[in-house]
Short mmCIF file of C-alpha atoms in Angstrom, two decimals:
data_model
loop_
_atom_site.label_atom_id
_atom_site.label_comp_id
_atom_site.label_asym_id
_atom_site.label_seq_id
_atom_site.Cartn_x
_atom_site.Cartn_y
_atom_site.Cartn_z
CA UNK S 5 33.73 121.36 128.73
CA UNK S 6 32.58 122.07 132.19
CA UNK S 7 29.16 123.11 132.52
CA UNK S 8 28.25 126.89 132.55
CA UNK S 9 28.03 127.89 136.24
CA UNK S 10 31.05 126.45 137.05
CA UNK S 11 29.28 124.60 140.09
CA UNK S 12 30.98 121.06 139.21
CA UNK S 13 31.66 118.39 141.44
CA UNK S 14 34.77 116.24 141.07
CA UNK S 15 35.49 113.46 138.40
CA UNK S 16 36.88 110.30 139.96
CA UNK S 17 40.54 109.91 139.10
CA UNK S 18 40.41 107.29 137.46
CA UNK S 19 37.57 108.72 134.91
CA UNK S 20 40.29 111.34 134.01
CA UNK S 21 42.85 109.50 133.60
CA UNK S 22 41.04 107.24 131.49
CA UNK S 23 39.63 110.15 129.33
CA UNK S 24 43.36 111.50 128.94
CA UNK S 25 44.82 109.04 127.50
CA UNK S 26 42.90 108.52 124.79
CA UNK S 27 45.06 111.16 123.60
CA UNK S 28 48.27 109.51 123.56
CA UNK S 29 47.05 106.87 121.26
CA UNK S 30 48.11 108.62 118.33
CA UNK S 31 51.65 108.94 120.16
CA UNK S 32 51.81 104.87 122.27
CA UNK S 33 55.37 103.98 120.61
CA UNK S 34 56.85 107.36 121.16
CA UNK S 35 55.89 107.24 124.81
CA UNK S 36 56.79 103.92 125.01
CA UNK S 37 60.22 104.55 123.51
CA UNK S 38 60.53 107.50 126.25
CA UNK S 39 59.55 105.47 128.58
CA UNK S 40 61.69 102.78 128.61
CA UNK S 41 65.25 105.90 128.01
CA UNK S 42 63.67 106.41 131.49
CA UNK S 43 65.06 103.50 132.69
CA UNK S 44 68.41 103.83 131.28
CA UNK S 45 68.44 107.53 133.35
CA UNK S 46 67.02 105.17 136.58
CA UNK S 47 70.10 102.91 136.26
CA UNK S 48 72.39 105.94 136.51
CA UNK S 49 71.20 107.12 139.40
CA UNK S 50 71.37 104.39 141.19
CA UNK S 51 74.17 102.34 140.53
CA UNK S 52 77.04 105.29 141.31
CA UNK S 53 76.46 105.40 145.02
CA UNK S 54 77.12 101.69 145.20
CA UNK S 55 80.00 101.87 142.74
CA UNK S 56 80.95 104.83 145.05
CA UNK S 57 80.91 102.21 148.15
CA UNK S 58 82.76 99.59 146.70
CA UNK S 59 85.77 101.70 145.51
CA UNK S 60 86.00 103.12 149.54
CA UNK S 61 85.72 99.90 150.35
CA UNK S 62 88.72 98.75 148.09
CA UNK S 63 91.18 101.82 148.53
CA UNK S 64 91.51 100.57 152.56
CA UNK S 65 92.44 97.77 151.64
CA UNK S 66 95.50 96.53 152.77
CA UNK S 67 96.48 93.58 150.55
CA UNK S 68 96.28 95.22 147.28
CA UNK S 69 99.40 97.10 145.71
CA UNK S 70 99.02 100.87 145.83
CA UNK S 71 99.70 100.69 141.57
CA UNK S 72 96.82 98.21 141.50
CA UNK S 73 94.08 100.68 143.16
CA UNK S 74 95.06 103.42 141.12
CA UNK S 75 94.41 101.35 138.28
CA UNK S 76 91.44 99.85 139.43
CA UNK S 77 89.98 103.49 140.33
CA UNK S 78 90.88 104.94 137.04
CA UNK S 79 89.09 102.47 135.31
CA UNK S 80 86.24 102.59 137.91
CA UNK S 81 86.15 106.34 137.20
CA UNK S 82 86.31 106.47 133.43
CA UNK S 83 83.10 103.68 133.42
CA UNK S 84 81.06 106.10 135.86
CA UNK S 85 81.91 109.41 133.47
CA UNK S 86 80.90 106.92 131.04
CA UNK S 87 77.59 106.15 132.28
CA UNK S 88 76.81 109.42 132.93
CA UNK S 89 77.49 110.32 129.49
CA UNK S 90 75.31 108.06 128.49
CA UNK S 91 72.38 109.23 130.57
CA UNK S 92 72.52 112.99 129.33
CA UNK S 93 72.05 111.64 126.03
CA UNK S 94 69.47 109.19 126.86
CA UNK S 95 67.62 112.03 129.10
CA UNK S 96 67.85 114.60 125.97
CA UNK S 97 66.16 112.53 123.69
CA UNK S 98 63.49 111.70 126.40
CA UNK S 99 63.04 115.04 127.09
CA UNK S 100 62.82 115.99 123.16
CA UNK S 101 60.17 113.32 122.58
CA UNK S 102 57.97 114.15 125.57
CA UNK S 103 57.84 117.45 124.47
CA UNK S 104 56.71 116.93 121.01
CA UNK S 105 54.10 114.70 122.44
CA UNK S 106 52.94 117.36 124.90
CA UNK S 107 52.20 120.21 121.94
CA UNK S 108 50.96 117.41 119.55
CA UNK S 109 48.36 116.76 122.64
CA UNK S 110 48.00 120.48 123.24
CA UNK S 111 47.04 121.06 119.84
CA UNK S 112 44.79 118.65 119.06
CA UNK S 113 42.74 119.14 122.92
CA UNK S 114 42.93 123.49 121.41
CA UNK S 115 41.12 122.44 118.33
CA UNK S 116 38.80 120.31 119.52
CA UNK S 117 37.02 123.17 122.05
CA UNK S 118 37.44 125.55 119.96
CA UNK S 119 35.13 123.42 117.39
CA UNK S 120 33.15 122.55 120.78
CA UNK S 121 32.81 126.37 121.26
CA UNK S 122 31.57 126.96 118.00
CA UNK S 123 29.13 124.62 117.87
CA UNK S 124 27.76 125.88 121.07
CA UNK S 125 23.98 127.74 120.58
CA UNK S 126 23.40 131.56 120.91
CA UNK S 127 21.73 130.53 124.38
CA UNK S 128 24.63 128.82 125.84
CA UNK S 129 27.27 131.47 124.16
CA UNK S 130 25.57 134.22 126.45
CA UNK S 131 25.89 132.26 129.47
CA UNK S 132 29.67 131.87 129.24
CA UNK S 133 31.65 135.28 129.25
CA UNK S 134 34.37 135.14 126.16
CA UNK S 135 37.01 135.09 128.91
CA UNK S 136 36.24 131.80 130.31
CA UNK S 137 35.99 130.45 126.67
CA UNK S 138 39.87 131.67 125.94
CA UNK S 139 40.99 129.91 129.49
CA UNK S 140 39.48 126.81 127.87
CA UNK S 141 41.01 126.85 124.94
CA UNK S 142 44.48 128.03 126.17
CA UNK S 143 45.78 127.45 129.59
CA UNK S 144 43.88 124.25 130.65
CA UNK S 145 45.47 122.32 127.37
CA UNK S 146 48.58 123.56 128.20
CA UNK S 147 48.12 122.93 131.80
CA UNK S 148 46.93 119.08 130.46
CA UNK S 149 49.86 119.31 128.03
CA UNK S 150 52.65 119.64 131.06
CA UNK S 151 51.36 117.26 133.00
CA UNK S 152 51.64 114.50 130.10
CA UNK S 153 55.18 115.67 128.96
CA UNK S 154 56.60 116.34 132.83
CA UNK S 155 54.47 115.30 135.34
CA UNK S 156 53.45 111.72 134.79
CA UNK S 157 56.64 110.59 133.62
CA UNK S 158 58.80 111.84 136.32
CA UNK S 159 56.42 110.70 138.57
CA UNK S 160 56.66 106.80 137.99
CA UNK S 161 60.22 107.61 137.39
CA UNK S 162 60.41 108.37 141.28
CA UNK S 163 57.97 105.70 142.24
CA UNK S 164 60.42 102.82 140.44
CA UNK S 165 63.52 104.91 142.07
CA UNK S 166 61.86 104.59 145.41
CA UNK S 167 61.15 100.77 145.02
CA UNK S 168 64.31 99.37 143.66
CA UNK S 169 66.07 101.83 146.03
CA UNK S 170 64.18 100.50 149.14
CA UNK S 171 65.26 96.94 147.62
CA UNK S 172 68.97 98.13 147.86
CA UNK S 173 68.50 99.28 151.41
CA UNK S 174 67.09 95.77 152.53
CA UNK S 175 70.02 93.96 150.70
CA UNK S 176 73.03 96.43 152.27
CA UNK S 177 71.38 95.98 155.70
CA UNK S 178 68.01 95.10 156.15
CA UNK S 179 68.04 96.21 160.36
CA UNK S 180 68.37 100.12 159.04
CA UNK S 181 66.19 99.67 156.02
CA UNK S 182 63.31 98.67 158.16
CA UNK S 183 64.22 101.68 160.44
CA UNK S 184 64.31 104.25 157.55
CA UNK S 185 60.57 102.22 156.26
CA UNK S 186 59.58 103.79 159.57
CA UNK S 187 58.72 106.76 158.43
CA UNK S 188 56.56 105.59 155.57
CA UNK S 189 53.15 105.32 157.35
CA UNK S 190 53.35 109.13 157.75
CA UNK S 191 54.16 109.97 154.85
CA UNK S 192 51.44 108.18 153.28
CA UNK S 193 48.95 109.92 155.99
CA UNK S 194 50.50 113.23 155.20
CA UNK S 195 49.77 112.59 151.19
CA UNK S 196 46.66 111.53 151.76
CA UNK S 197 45.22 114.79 153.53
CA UNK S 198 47.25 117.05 151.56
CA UNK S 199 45.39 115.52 148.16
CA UNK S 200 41.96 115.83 149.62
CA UNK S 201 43.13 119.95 150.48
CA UNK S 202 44.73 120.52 147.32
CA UNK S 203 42.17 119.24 144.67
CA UNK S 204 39.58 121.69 146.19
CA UNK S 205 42.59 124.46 146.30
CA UNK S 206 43.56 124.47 142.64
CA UNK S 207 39.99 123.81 141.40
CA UNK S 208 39.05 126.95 143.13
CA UNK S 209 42.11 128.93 141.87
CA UNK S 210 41.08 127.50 138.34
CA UNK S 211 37.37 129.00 138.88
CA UNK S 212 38.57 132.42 139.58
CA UNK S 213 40.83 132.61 137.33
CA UNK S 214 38.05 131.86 134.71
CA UNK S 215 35.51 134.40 136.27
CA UNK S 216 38.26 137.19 136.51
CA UNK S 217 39.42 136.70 132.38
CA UNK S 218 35.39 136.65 131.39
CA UNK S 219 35.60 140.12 133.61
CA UNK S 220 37.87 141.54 131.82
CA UNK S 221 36.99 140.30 128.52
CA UNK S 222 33.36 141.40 128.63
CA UNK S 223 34.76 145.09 130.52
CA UNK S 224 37.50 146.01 128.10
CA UNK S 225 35.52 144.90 124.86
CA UNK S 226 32.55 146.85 126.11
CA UNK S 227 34.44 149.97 127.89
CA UNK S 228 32.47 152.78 125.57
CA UNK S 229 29.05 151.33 126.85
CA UNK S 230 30.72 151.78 130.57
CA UNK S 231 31.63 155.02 130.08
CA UNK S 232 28.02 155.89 128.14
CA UNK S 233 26.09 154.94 131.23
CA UNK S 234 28.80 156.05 133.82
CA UNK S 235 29.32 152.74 135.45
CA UNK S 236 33.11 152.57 135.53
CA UNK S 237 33.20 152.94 139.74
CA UNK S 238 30.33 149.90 140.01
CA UNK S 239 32.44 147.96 137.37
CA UNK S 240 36.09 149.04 139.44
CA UNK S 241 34.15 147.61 142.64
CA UNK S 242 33.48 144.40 140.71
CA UNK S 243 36.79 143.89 139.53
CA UNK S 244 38.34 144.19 143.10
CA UNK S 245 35.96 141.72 144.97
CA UNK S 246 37.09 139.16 141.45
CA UNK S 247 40.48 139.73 142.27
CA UNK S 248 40.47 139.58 146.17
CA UNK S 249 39.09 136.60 145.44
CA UNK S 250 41.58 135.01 143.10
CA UNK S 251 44.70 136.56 145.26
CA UNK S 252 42.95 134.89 148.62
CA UNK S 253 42.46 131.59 146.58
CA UNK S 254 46.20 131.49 145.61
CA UNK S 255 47.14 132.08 149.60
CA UNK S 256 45.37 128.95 150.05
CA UNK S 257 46.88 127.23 147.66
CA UNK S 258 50.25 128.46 148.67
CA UNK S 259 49.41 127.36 152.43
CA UNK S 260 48.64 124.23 151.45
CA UNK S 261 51.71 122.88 149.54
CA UNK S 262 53.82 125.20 152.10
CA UNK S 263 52.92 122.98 155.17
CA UNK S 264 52.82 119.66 153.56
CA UNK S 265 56.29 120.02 152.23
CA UNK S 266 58.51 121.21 155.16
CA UNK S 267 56.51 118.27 157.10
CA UNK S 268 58.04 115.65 154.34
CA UNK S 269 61.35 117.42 154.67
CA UNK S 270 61.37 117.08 158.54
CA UNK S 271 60.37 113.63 158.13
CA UNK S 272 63.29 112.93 155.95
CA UNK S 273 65.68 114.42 158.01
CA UNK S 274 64.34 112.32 161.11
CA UNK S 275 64.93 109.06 158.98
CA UNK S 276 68.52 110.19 158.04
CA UNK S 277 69.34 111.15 161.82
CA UNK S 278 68.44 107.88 162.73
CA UNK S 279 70.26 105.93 159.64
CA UNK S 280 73.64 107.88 160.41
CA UNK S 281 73.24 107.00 164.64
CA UNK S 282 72.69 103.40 163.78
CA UNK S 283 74.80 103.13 160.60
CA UNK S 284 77.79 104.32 162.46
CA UNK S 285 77.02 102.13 165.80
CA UNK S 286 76.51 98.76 162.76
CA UNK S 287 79.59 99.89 161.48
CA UNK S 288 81.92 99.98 164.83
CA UNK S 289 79.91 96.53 165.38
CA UNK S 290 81.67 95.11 162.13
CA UNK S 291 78.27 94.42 160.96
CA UNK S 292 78.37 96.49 158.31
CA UNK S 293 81.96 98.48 156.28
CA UNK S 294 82.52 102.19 155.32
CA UNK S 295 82.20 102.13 152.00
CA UNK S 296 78.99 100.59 152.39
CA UNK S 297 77.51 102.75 155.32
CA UNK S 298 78.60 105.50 152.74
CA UNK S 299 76.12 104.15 150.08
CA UNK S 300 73.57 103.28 152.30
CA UNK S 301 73.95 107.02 153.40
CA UNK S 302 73.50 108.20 150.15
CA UNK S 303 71.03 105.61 149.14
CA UNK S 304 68.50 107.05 151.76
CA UNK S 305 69.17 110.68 150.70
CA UNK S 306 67.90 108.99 147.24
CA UNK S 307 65.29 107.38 148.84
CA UNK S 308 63.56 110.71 149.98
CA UNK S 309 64.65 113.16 147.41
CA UNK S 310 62.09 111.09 144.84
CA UNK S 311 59.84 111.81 148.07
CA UNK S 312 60.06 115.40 147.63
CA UNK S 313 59.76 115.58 143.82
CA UNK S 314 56.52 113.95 143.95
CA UNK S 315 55.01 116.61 146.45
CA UNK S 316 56.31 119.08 143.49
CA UNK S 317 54.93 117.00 140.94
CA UNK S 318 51.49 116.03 142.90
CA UNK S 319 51.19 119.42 143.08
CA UNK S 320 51.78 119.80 139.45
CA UNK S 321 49.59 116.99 138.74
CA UNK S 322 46.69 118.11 140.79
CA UNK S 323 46.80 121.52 138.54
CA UNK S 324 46.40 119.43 135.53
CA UNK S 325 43.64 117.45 136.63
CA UNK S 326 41.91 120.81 137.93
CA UNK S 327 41.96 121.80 134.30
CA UNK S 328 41.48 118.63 132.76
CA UNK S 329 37.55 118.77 135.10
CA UNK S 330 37.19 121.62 133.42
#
């Protein structure tokens, strides 16, 4: 548990990360087995847009009997419904065992500070207010709890999606794979500033959120001696400066994940201007067919929509490691 004041300076990520998973010991196989459905959902994903390519590619053509693509394409078809069958299951059963994970994590992290709280001395009890204590013991563990069952494993879901995607790219045409790597550098720039803003954003939100519930615990379980000694205007003041406080916290978080993500969005939508331009130039060239400017189209719609689920869950992520310095 953080110390007292709250005047903490951050953990390396690394030394969190370290200390969290200790907690998934109990849990390694089930993980693991979740883990690897994740690639079964990855394969999915990716493989339809090429399938998608290939079929274009084969309806225009000219020496195969009309009876022959309609068989070919049903076929095709029922395989891809297949697939996707498939993958719902595979993603239910991921999704069940990540979330039994998650509470069996959430639990054991709840009992263990609340035995830390208790064995706390009368001295250090005082200096805490009860409110802080309960956001301790109930939203940072759940906070920790969501970032094990959603977070991380959607993250390197994205990551591998990115990578073998990119590797797709190079091998359809690596000319306009290089061009859509363009915008990478940015990205990473962007990223970069945006984590050293939003670690101090949600650590503060997490502070005032604690200060505000030990104001209100301490106020409403002690609201006769308020009244007694006629202090309920000081004690109204004292509550509005806490929550101006919290609500002008939250703007900054809010400003901070608002500009970084319309700036990954534009930069997305710069990379696909400049894939369609040249895509459709390659493919009057001959260099390259329709079917498969179509999935490389789609491929680098792909390519950035992991992109923008990692700004959710980096977001997401940077909320559970707020808690998890607590």
């Amino acid at each position: 548990m953080r110390d007292f004041t709250e005047n903490h300076s951050a953990h390396a990520d690394k030394h969190l990360i370290k200390r969290l998973l200790t907690y998934l010991k109990p849990h390694k196989f089930r993980f693991l087995s979740a883990f690897l459905m994740m690639f079964v959902t990855t394969f999915a994903s990716i493989i339809m847009p090429l399938v998608t390519g290939w079929s274009i590619d084969y309806m225009v053509r000219t020496d195969v009997a009309t009876e022959q693509k309609m068989l070919v394409l049903t076929i095709g078809a029922a395989m891809a419904v297949g697939v996707l069958a498939v993958s719902l299951v595979v993603g239910f059963f991921q999704q069940v065992i990540l979330q039994d994970i998650g509470q069996d994590v959430t639990h054991v992290m709840r009992k263990q500070v609340f035995e830390h709280i208790e064995g706390l001395s009368i001295g250090q009890i005082n200096l805490l207010p009860v409110g802080k204590l309960v956001t301790r013991a109930t939203n940072d563990p759940g906070n920790i709890s969501d970032m094990f069952t959603n977070t991380i494993v959607n993250l390197i879901r994205n990551i591998l999606m990115m990578v073998i995607i990119g590797t797709v790219l190079v091998v359809l045409n690596w000319k306009m794979a290089l061009l859509t790597f363009l915008t990478l550098p940015i990205i990473v720039f962007a990223s970069a500033i945006f984590k050293k803003y939003s670690r101090t954003a949600y650590r503060t939100v997490r502070t005032n959120v604690s200060e505000i519930n030990g104001f209100l615990s301490e106020n409403l379980s002690g609201m006769k001696i308020t009244q007694i000694f006629n202090q309920e205007e000081k004690k109204i003041e004292g509550f509005k400066v806490l929550n101006d406080r919290l609500r002008k916290s939250y703007f900054r978080e809010i400003n901070t994940f608002g500009i970084y993500r319309p700036t990954i969005w534009l930069i997305a939508m710069a990379a696909t201007i400049m894939t369609v331009y040249f895509g459709v130039t390659t493919v009057i060239e001959g260099g390259l067919s329709v079917g498969l400017f179509i999935s490389f189209y789609i491929y680098v719609g792909q390519f950035f929509e992991p992109i923008q689920q990692i700004t959710e869950q980096f977001n997401a992520l940077q909320n559970g490691f707020s808690s998890a310095e607590k």
